[in-house]
Structure formats: C-alpha cells, structure tokens
XYZ file of C-alpha atoms in Angstrom:
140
model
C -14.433 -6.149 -7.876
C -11.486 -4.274 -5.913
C -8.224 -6.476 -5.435
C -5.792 -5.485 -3.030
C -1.945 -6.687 -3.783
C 0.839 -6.367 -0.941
C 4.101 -7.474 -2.486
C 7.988 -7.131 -1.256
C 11.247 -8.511 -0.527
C 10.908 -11.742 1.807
C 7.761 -11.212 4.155
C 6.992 -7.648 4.847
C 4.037 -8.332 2.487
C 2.622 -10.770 4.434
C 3.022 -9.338 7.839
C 1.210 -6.318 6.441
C -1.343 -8.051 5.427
C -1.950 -9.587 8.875
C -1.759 -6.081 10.593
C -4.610 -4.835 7.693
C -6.981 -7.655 8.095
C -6.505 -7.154 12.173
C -6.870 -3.564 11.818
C -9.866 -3.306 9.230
C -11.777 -6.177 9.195
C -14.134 -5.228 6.757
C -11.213 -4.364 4.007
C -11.329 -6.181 0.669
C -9.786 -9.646 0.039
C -5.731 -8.702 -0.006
C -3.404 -10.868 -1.379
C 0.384 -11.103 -0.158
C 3.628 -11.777 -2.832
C 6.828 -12.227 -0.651
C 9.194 -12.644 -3.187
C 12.199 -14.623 -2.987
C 11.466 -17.237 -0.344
C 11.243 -19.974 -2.960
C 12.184 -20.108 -6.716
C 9.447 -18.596 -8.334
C 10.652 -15.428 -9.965
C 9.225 -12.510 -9.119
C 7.441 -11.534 -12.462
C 6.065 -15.184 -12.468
C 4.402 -14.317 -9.065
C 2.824 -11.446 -9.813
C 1.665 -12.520 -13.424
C -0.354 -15.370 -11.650
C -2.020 -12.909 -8.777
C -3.078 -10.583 -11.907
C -4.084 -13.521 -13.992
C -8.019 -13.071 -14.939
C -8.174 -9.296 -13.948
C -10.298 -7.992 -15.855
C -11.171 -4.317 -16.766
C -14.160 -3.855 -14.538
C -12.132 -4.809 -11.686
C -9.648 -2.139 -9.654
C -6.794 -3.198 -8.603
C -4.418 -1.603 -5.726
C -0.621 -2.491 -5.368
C 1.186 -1.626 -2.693
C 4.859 -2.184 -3.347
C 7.982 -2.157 -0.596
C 10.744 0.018 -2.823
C 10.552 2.448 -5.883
C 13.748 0.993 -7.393
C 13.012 -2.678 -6.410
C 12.539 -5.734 -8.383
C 9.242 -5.916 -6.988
C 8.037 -2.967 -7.961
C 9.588 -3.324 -11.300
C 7.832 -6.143 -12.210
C 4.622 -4.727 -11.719
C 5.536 -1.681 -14.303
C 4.357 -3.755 -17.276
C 0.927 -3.682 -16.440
C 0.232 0.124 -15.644
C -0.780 0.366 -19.118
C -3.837 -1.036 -17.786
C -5.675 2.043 -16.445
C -7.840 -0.142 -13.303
C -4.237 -0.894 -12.336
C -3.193 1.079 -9.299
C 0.795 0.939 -7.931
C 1.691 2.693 -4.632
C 5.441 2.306 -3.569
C 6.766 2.972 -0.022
C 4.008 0.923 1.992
C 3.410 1.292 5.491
C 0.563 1.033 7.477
C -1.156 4.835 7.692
C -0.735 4.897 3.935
C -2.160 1.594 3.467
C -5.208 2.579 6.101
C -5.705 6.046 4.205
C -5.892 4.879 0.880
C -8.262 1.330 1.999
C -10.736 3.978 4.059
C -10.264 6.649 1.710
C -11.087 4.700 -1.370
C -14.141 2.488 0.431
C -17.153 2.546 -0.917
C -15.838 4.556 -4.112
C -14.445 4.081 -7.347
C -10.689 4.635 -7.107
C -9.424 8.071 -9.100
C -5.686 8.783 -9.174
C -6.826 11.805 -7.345
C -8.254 9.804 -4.312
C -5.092 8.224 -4.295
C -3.072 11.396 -4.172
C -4.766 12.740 -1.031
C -5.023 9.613 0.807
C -0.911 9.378 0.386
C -1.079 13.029 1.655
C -2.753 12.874 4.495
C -0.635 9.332 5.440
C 2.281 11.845 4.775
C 1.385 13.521 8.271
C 2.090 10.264 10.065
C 5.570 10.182 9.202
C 7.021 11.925 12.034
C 10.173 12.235 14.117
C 8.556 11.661 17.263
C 11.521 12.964 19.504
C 11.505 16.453 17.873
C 7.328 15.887 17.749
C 6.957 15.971 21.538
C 9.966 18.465 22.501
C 8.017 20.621 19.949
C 4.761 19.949 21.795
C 6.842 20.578 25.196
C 7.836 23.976 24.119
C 3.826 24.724 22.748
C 2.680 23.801 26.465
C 5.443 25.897 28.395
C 4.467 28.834 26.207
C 0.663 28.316 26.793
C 1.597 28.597 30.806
C-alpha cells in the first residue's frame, strides 16, 4: 500500500494537502503533520503516522525545509529502504512525483526525474515572458 506524508511548520502541510486532493482526485490517501500547533512534539507526530508501516508498503514524505525540525525527525527512519523523503515541497513537484510514480513501484530513480522535470516549473516569470517577448519580435 502507498502512503503519502505532507509534514511542515504550522499548516503548509495541510493546505497542500487540500490543493492535492482538489487537483488529483484519484491520488492515494495523504496524510498532513503541521507541527507545532499543539504540544505534541514533532518526532511524536510523525512516529504515530509511521506506526504499523510495514515493509511491503511505500511510503512518500514530502517535507517543507532541508535543515528543519521536520525534516529532521523523519531522518531516523530512512534506514528503512520503502521510506521515501523529498524536501522543498511545492505543488509541481508534488504532482510530478504522485503522476510519475502512479501505477508503479517507486525507484529512487523515478523520484529523481519526477523532481527534474518539477525543476522546470520553477521560473522567474518576469524574465520568462520578456524572454518570450524578445523570441516573438525576432520571429517577425
């Protein structure tokens, strides 16, 4: 069974999770952890979402920060290899790696390229469309 894990600071998790479900109805069951709106400790959180895992299930974590707590706390557990973490979420690298992994087993490699193609929609739109201003004048 594939689980799907959103966790962060305070409730980017959970608003992510709202988009995902809006955007893909048909993705796998995703849990949200926004940590530190109560007093549950982070590691406490995310022990009890991975609780009863087991190693014919694939899991995919998609963390907020490289160097946050949150995605610290899920560092313990990548010694299980069905355990997948992905830092720096946002929605086209959330999309590519749901679509891109549907319907298959995950690999690290599928991973890879579905973060590289989500790469491409990371763009600085005002230099994107003066450089697509410039590629039409020239065409003329």
């Amino acid at each position: 069974m594939r689980k799907v894990i959103f966790a962060s600071h305070h409730t980017l998790a959970a608003g992510m999770k709202d988009t995902v479900e809006y955007i893909i109805p048909n993705a796998p069951e995703i849990t949200a952890i926004s940590a530190y709106l109560d007093n549950v400790p982070v590691e406490e959180a995310i022990k009890k979402v991975l609780n009863g895992v087991g190693p014919d299930d694939e899991v995919l974590v998609f963390t907020d920060l490289l160097s946050g707590s949150v995605n610290q706390g899920f560092i313990p557990y990548l010694n299980q290899p069905n355990i997948h973490v992905i830092t720096g979420m946002n929605l086209p690298v959330i999309m590519a790696v749901l679509l891109g992994t549907m319907g298959q087993k995950i690999t690290p490699e599928l991973i890879q390229k579905s973060i590289t193609d989500a790469r491409t929609q990371l763009v600085y739109v005002n230099d994107y469309l003066q450089a697509q201003a410039e590629a039409d004048e020239e065409d003329e």
